[in-house]
XYZ file of C-alpha atoms in Angstrom:
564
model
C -27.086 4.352 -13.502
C -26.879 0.701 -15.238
C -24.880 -1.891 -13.449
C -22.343 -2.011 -16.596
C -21.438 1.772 -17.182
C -18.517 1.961 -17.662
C -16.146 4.767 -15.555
C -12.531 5.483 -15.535
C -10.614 5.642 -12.611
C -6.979 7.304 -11.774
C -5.432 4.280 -11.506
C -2.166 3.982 -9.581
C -0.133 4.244 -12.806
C -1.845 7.770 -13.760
C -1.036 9.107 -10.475
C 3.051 8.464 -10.560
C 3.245 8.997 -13.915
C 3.030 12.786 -12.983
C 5.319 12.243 -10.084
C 8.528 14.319 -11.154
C 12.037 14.048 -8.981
C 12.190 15.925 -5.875
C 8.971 16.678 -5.836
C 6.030 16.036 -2.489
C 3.090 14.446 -2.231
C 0.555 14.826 0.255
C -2.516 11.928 0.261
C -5.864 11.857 2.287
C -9.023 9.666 2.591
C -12.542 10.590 2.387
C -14.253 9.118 5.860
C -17.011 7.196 5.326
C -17.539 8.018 1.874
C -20.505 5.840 0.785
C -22.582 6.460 4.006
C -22.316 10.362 2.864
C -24.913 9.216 0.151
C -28.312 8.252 1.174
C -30.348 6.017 -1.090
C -33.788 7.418 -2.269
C -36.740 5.611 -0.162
C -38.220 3.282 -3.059
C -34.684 1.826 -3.214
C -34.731 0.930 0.120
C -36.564 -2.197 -0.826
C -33.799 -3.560 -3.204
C -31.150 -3.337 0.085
C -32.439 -5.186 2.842
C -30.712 -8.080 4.801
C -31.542 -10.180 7.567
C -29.091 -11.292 10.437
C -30.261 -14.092 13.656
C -29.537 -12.001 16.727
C -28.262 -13.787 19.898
C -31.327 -14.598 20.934
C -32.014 -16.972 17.359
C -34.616 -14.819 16.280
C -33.998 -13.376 12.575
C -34.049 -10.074 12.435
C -35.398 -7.955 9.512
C -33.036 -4.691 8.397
C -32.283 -2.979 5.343
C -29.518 0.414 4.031
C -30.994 3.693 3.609
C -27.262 4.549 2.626
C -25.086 3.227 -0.191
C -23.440 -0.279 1.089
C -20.349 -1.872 0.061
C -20.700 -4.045 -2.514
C -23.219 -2.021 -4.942
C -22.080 -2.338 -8.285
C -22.657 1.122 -9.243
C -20.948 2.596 -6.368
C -18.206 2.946 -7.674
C -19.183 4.959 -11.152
C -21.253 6.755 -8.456
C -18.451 8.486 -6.341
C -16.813 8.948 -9.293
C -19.441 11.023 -10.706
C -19.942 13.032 -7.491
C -16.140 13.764 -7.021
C -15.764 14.847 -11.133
C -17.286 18.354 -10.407
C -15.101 19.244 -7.712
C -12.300 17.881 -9.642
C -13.020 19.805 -12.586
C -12.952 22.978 -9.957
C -9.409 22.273 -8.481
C -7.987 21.421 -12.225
C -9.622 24.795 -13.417
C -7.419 25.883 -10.344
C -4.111 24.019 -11.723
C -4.296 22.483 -8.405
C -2.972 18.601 -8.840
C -5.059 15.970 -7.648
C -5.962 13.096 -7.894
C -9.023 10.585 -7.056
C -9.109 6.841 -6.976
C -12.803 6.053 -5.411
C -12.000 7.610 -1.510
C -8.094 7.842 -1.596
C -7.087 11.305 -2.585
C -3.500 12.317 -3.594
C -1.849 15.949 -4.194
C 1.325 16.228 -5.695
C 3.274 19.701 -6.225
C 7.065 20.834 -7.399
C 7.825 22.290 -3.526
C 6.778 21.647 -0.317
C 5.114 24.771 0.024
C 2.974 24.463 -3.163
C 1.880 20.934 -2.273
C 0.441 22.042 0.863
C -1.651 25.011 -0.901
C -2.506 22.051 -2.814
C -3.916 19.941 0.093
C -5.031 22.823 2.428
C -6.790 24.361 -0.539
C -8.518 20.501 -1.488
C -9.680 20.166 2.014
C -11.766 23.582 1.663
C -12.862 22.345 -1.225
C -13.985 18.884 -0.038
C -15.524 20.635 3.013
C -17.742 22.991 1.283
C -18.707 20.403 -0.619
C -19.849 17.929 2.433
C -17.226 15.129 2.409
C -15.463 14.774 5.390
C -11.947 13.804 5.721
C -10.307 11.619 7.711
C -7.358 13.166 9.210
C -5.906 10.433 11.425
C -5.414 8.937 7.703
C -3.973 11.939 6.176
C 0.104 12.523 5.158
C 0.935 15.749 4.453
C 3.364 16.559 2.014
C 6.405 14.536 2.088
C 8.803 13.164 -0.468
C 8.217 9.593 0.838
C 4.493 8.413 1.205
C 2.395 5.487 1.114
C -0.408 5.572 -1.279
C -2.661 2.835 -2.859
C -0.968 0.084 -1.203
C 2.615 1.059 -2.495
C 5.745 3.399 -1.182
C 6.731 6.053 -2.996
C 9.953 7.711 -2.645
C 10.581 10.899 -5.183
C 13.904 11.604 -4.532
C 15.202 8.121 -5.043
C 12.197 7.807 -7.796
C 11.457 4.485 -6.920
C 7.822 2.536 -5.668
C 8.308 -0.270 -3.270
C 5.984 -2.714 -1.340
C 5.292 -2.475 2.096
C 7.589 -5.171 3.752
C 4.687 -6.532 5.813
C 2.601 -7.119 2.345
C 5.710 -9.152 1.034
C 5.607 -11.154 4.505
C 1.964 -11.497 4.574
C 2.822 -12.716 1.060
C 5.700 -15.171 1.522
C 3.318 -16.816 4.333
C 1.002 -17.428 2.062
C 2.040 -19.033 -0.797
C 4.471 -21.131 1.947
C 0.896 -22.994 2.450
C 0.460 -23.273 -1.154
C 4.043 -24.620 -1.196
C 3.160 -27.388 1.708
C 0.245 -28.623 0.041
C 1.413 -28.949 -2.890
C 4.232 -30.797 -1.627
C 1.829 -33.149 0.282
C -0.331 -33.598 -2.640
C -3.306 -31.636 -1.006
C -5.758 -29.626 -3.024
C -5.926 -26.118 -1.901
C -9.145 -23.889 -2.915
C -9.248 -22.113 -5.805
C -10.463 -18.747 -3.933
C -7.255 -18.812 -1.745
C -5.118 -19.436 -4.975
C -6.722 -16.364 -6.823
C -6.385 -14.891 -3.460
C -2.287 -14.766 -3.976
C -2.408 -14.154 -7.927
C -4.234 -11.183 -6.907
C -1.944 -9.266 -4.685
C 1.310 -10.948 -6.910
C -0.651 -8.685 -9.825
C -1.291 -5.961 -8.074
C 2.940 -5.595 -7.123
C 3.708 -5.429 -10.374
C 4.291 -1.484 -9.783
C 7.005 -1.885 -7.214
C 8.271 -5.257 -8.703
C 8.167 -5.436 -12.681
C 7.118 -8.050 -14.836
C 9.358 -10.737 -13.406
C 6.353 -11.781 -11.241
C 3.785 -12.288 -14.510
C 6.983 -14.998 -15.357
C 7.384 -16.620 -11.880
C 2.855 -17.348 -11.827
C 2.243 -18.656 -15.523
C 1.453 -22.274 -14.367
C -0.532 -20.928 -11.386
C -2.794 -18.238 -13.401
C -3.135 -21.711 -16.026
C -4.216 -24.486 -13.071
C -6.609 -22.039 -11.922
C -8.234 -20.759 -15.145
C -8.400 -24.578 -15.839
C -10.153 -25.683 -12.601
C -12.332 -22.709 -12.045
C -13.740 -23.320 -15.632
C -14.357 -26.643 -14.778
C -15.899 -26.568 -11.376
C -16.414 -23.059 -10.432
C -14.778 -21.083 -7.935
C -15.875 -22.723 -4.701
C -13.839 -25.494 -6.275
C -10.288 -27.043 -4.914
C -7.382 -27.355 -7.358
C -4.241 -29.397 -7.328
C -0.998 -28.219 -7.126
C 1.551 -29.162 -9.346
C 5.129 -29.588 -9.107
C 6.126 -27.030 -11.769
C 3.764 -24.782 -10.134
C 5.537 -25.491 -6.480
C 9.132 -24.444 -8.333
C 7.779 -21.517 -9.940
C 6.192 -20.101 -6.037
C 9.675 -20.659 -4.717
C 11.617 -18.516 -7.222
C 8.585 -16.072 -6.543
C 9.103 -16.586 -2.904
C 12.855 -15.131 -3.587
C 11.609 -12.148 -6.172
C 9.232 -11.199 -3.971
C 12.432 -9.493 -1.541
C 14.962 -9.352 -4.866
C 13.410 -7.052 -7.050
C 11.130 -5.071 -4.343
C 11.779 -1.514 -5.394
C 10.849 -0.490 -9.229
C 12.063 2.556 -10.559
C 9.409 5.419 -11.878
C 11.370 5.576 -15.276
C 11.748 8.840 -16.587
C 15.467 9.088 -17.476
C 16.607 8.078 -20.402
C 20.155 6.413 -21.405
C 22.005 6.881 -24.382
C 23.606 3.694 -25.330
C 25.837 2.551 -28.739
C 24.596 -0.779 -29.731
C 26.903 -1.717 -32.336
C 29.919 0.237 -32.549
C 30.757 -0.566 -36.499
C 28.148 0.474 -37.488
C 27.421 3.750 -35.541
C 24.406 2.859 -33.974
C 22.808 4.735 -31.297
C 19.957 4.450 -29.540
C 17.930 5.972 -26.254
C 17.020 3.494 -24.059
C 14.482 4.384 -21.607
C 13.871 3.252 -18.013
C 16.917 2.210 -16.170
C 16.816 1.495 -13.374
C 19.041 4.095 -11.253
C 20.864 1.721 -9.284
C 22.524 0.269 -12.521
C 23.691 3.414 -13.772
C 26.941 2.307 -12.480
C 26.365 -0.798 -14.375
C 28.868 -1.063 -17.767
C 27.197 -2.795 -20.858
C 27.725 -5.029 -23.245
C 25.667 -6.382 -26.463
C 25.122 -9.672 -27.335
C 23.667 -11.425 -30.639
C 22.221 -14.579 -31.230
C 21.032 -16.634 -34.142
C 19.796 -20.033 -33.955
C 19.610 -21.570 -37.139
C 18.253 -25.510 -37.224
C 21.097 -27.197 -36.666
C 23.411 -24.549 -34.512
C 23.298 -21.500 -31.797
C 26.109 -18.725 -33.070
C 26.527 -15.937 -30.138
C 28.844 -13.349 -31.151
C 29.726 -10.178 -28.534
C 28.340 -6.882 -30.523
C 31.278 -4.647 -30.422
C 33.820 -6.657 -31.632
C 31.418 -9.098 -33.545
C 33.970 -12.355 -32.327
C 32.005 -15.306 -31.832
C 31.757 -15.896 -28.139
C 30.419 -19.354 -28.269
C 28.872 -22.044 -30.834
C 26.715 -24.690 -29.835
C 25.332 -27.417 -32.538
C 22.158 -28.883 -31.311
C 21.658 -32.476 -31.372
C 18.745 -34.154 -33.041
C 16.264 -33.835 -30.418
C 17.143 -29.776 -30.070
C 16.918 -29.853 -33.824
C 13.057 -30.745 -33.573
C 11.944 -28.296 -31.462
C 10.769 -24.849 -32.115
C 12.547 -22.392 -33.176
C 11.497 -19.917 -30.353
C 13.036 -22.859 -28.157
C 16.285 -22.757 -29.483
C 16.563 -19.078 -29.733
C 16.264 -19.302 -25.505
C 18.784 -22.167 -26.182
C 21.726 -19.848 -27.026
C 20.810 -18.128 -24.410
C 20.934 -20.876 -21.918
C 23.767 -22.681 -23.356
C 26.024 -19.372 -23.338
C 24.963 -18.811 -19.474
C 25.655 -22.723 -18.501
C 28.603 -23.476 -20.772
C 30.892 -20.676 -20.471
C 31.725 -19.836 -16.524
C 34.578 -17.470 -16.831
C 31.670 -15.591 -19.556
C 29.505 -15.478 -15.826
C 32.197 -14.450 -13.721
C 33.631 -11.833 -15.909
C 29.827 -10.110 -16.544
C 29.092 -10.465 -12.621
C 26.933 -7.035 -12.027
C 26.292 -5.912 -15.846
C 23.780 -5.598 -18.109
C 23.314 -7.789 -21.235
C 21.541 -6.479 -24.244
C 20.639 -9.606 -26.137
C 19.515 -8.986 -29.522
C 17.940 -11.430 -31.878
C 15.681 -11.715 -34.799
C 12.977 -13.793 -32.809
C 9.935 -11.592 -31.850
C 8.598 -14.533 -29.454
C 11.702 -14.616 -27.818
C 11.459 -10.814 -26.859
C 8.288 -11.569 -25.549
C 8.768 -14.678 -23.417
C 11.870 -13.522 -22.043
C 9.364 -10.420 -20.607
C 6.406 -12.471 -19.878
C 7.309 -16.518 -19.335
C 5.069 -19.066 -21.841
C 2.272 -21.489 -20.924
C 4.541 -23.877 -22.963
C 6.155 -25.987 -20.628
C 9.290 -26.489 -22.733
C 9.592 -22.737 -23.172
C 8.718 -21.591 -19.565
C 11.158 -24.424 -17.724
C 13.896 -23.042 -19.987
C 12.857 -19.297 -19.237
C 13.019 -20.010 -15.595
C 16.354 -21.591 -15.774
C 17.391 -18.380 -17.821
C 15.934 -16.094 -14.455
C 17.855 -18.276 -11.472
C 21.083 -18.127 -13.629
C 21.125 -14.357 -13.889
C 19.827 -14.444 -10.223
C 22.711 -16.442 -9.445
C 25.547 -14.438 -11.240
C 23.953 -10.748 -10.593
C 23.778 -10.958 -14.596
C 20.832 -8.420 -16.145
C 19.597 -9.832 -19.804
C 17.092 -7.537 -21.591
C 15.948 -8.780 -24.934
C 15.884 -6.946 -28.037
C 14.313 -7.744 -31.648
C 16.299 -6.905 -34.931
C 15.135 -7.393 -38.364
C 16.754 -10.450 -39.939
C 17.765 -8.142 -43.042
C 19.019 -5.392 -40.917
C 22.917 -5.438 -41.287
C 23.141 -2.949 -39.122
C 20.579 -4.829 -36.612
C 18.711 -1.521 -36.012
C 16.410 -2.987 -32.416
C 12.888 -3.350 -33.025
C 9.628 -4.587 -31.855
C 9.736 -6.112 -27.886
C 6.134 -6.725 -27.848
C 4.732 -5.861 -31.206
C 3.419 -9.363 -31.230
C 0.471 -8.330 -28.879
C -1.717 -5.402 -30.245
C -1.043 -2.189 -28.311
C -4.182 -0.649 -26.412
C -2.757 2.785 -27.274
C -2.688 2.545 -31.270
C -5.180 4.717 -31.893
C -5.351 7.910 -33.977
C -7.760 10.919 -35.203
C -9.239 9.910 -38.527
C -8.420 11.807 -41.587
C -11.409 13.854 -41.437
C -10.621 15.122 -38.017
C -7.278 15.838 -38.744
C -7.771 17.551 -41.664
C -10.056 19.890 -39.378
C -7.191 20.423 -37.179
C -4.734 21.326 -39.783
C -7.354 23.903 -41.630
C -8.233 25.638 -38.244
C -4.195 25.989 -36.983
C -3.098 26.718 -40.242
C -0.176 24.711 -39.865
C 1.508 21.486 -41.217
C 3.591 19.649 -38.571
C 6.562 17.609 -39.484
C 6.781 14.691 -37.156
C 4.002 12.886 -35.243
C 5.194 11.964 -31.838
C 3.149 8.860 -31.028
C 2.581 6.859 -33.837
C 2.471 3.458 -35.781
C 3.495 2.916 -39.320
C -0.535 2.383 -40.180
C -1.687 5.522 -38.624
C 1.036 8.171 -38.410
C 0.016 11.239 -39.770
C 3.496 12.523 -41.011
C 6.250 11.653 -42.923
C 8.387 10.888 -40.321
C 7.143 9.884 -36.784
C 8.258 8.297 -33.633
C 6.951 4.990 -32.270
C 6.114 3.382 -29.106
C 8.348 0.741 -29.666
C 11.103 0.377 -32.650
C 9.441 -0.132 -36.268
C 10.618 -0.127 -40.042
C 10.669 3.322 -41.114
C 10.438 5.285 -37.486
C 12.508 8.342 -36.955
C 12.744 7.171 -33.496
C 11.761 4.941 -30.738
C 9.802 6.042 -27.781
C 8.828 10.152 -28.056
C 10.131 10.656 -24.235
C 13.858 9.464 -25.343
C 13.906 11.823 -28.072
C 16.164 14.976 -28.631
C 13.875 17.470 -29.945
C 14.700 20.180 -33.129
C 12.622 23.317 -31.806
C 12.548 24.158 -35.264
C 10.607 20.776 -35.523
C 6.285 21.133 -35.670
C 4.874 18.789 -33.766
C 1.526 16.969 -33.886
C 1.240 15.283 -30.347
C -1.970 13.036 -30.000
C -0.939 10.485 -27.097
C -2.013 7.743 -24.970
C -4.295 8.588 -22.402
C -1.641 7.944 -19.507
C 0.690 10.394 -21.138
C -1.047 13.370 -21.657
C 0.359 14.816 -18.741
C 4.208 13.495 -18.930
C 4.091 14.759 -23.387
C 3.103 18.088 -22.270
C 5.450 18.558 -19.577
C 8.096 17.277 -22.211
C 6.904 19.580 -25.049
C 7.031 22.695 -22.541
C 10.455 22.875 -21.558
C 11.713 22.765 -25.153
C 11.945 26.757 -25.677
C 10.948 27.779 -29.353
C 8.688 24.521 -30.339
C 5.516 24.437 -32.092
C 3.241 21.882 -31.532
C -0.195 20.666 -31.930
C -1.282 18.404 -29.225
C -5.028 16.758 -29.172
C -6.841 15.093 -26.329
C -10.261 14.066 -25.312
C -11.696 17.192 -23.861
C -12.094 15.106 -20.374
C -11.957 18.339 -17.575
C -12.458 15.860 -14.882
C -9.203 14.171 -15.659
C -6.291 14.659 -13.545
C -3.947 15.618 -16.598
C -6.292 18.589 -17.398
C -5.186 20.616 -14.645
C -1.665 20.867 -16.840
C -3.096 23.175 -19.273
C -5.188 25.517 -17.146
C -4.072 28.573 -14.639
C -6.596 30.269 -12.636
C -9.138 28.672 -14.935
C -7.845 30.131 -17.880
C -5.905 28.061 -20.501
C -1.796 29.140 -19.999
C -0.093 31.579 -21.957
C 1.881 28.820 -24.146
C -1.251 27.922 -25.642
C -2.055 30.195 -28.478
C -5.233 28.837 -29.988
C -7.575 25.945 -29.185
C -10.749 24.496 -30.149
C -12.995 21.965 -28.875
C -15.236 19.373 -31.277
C -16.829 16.170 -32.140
C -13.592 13.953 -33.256
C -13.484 10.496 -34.711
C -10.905 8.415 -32.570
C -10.127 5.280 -34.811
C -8.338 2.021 -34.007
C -7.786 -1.408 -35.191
C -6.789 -2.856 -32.427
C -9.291 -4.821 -30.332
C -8.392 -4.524 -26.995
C -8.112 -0.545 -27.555
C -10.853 1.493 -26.202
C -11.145 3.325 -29.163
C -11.753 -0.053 -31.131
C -13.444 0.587 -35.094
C -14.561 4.373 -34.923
C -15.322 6.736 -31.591
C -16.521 9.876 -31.762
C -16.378 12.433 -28.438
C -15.776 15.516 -27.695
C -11.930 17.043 -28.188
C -9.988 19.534 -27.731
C -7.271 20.850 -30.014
C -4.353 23.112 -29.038
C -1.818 25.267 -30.948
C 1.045 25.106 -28.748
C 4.330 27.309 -28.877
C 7.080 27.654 -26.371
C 8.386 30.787 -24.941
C 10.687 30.697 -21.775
C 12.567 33.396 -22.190
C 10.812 35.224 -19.848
């Protein structure tokens, strides 16, 4: 194996995206797992190390099993736990891998043990041992990967010890920076780390509340190198102690699978599906909001009545700046001007829409502008402050009806990828059918007339495929992202009566290939299939499927039939 192949792992996202409500999930860990493999004798050479015993003499050693820390080991358990995935997916039995930390998940309680008692035989035959004092079996509330998830709530929190351990932490940053001490750059990358890594049970608020960290230390690790100390500004002490008070706030992120049905603008008839809600807010009543900052003045007008709520004429300073700036401006000027606005919104949510893309973004992600991010974090303690929710939303300048559009179209979306014309036309010859709408699509690659979109776009039929009410009489072609394979089929096979084609990587050691298998025999629903050599095509970058890919794929002709 070379030190840069490249192997996918079931992330943490993978794994609760298949997490449905009510449902139990039962987690183990493989003991020892890299000592199970020994290394082959002329390797033994390339592992040695040498420790001075207590006596001062160096002593001379070296692994004749895999140590932590070889690059490959991870591709390497992942390539001998893909056969005996493949076997329990042939099995429709759900589980799921990331390097030693296992994870079943099943409907009931009873069918998430067969699931765990049955990947335990499994594992045993196959010579891994488990650790049992580390195993929880099935419960609807478990800890796994670092986070806890709770599926009849439907919501991943952080450990409160982590958050502690956290707090503590970035306190030290706090006290050196305020005594004008460097700190190193390792124990500053230390805290970015785990601040990343709670972006599951915390949201994106915590990307906002680091921007002038991740930007010091890029800057002095560039320069120096990582065994080198940074300084510690004062923007980047203010932005630690809002993160300080997130860090307890917003623990508890919900796994987003209801959607909301919510009129925009009321003249004009609009409705949309907004997905991902969280469920506490449910209660929460809402009200629309739109902006426009011309150069010389901020209008803010309430949506369903369309009466201006505020004007605020910038003076000749705020007339220089960008115009990104003094979109956030109305914002901010609305939120600081207007008290009884505040106090009569106290506990709602706000859906802001304007016609500034960058806005949309920053207001999601912070800036490494100062101007921009000191405004954006002014925008965050005020809704802190007045238990008021803001959420963003783009609408094309033209649009009378301001139809919402793009939140993040302004970065390139890994998942824009498609079949190429070639391959498709294979597809459609072999099924012998045309469908009418593709379900994940872009205006540049869609395949059908009409088409939904991951986000709102000129010309979709609809935003986001899970929000959607689907026609059964509808055909349709279903060629997703990767991470939801598993949550389009469960979507397509409850709607009684539909058609579909769906398309995938033929990948049989991926966790969402158990979904179309029982007893190792594709389900009933699925009335023809065929594997081949597909061209994948993107031209997006930072997609895996970048320029042209071809791999192996597997094509299904899917209809519906629960009447039985």
């Amino acid at each position: 194996m070379r030190c840069n192949e490249a192997v996918l792992l079931n992330l943490f996202h993978v794994f609760y995206f298949r997490i449905e409500r009510g449902s139990f999930i039962a987690t183990h860990d493989i003991r020892s797992m890299y000592l199970h493999v020994s290394l082959h004798r002329e390797a033994w050479q390339y592992f040695g190390f040498t420790i001075t015993n207590v006596a001062g003499i160096m002593e001379h050693y070296c692994f004749i099993v895999v140590p932590f820390g070889y690059c490959n080991a991870t591709a390497l358990m992942a390539c001998l736990l893909r056969p005996i995935e493949i076997h329990l997916h042939s099995l429709s039995v759900d589980v799921s891998y990331y390097v030693d930390d296992g994870g079943n998940i099943g409907v009931s309680l009873s069918r998430c043990s067969t699931y765990q008692q049955y990947t335990f035989f499994v594992m045993s035959c196959s010579a891994w041992q488990i650790a049992t004092e580390k195993t929880v079996y099935p419960s609807q509330i478990v800890r796994y990967l670092g986070f806890i998830i709770n599926t009849v709530e439907m919501r991943i929190t952080a450990p409160a010890r982590k958050i502690a351990k956290l707090q503590l932490d970035i306190d030290e940053i706090i006290v050196a920076g305020n005594s004008g001490s460097p700190v190193p750059c390792r124990q500053t990358a230390s805290i970015l780390g785990t601040n990343a890594h709670l972006l599951s049970s915390h949201g994106e608020i915590l990307k906002i509340v680091s921007r002038e960290s991740q930007h010091l230390l890029g800057t002095a690790v560039v320069a120096a190198g990582w065994n080198a100390h940074m300084v510690i500004s004062p923007r980047m002490v203010e932005e630690l102690k809002m993160c300080k008070v997130y860090l307890e706030s917003h623990n508890g992120r919900p796994i987003r699978y209801e959607s909301r049905q919510t009129t925009i603008l009321k003249p004009a008839h609009k409705t949309y599906l907004l997905e991902g809600w969280d469920p506490k807010d449910d209660a929460r009543e809402l009200i629309t909001m739109v902006s426009d900052a011309s150069a010389t003045t901020a209008f803010v007008y309430q949506a369903d009545t369309f009466n201006i709520v505020a004007e605020f004429p910038f003076n000749d300073n705020e007339k220089q700046t960008s115009s990104t700036l003094r979109e956030l401006s109305a914002i901010f000027k609305l939120l600081t001007s207007d008290e009884k606005f505040l106090k009569e919104n106290r506990g709602r949510m706000v859906l802001w829409l304007t016609d500034s893309q960058s806005l949309c973004h920053i207001m999601r992600r912070g800036s490494r502008v100062r101007q921009l991010q000191e405004m954006v974090l002014k925008i965050f303690e005020l809704q802190h402050k007045w238990d008021v929710r803001i959420f963003c939303f783009w609408s094309e300048r033209s649009d009378e009806n301001l139809s919402i559009a793009d939140m993040g179209s302004k970065k390139t979306s890994t998942d824009e990828w498609s079949l190429d014309n070639e391959s498709y036309s294979q597809v459609l010859s072999r099924f012998s059918v045309v469908p009418t709408i593709d379900a994940f699509a872009a205006p540049d690659n869609t395949k059908c007339e009409r088409f939904f979109s991951k986000w709102p776009e000129t010309n979709t039929a609809g935003v986001n495929f899970f929000s959607q009410i689907i026609d059964p009489t509808e055909i349709l072609y279903v060629c997703p992202p990767i991470s939801c394979i598993s949550r389009a089929w469960r979507t397509i096979s409850k709607i009684n009566g539909l058609t579909s084609i769906m398309v995938v990587p033929y990948w049989r050691s991926h966790a969402f290939f158990a979904d179309f298998l029982e007893k190792d025999q594709f389900k009933s629903c699925i009335k023809s299939y065929f594997i081949f050599d597909a061209n994948f095509t993107s031209k997006s970058e930072s997609c895996l499927f970048n320029g042209s890919t071809k791999f192996a794929t597997l094509a299904m002709l899917i209809t519906v039939d629960n009447t039985n």
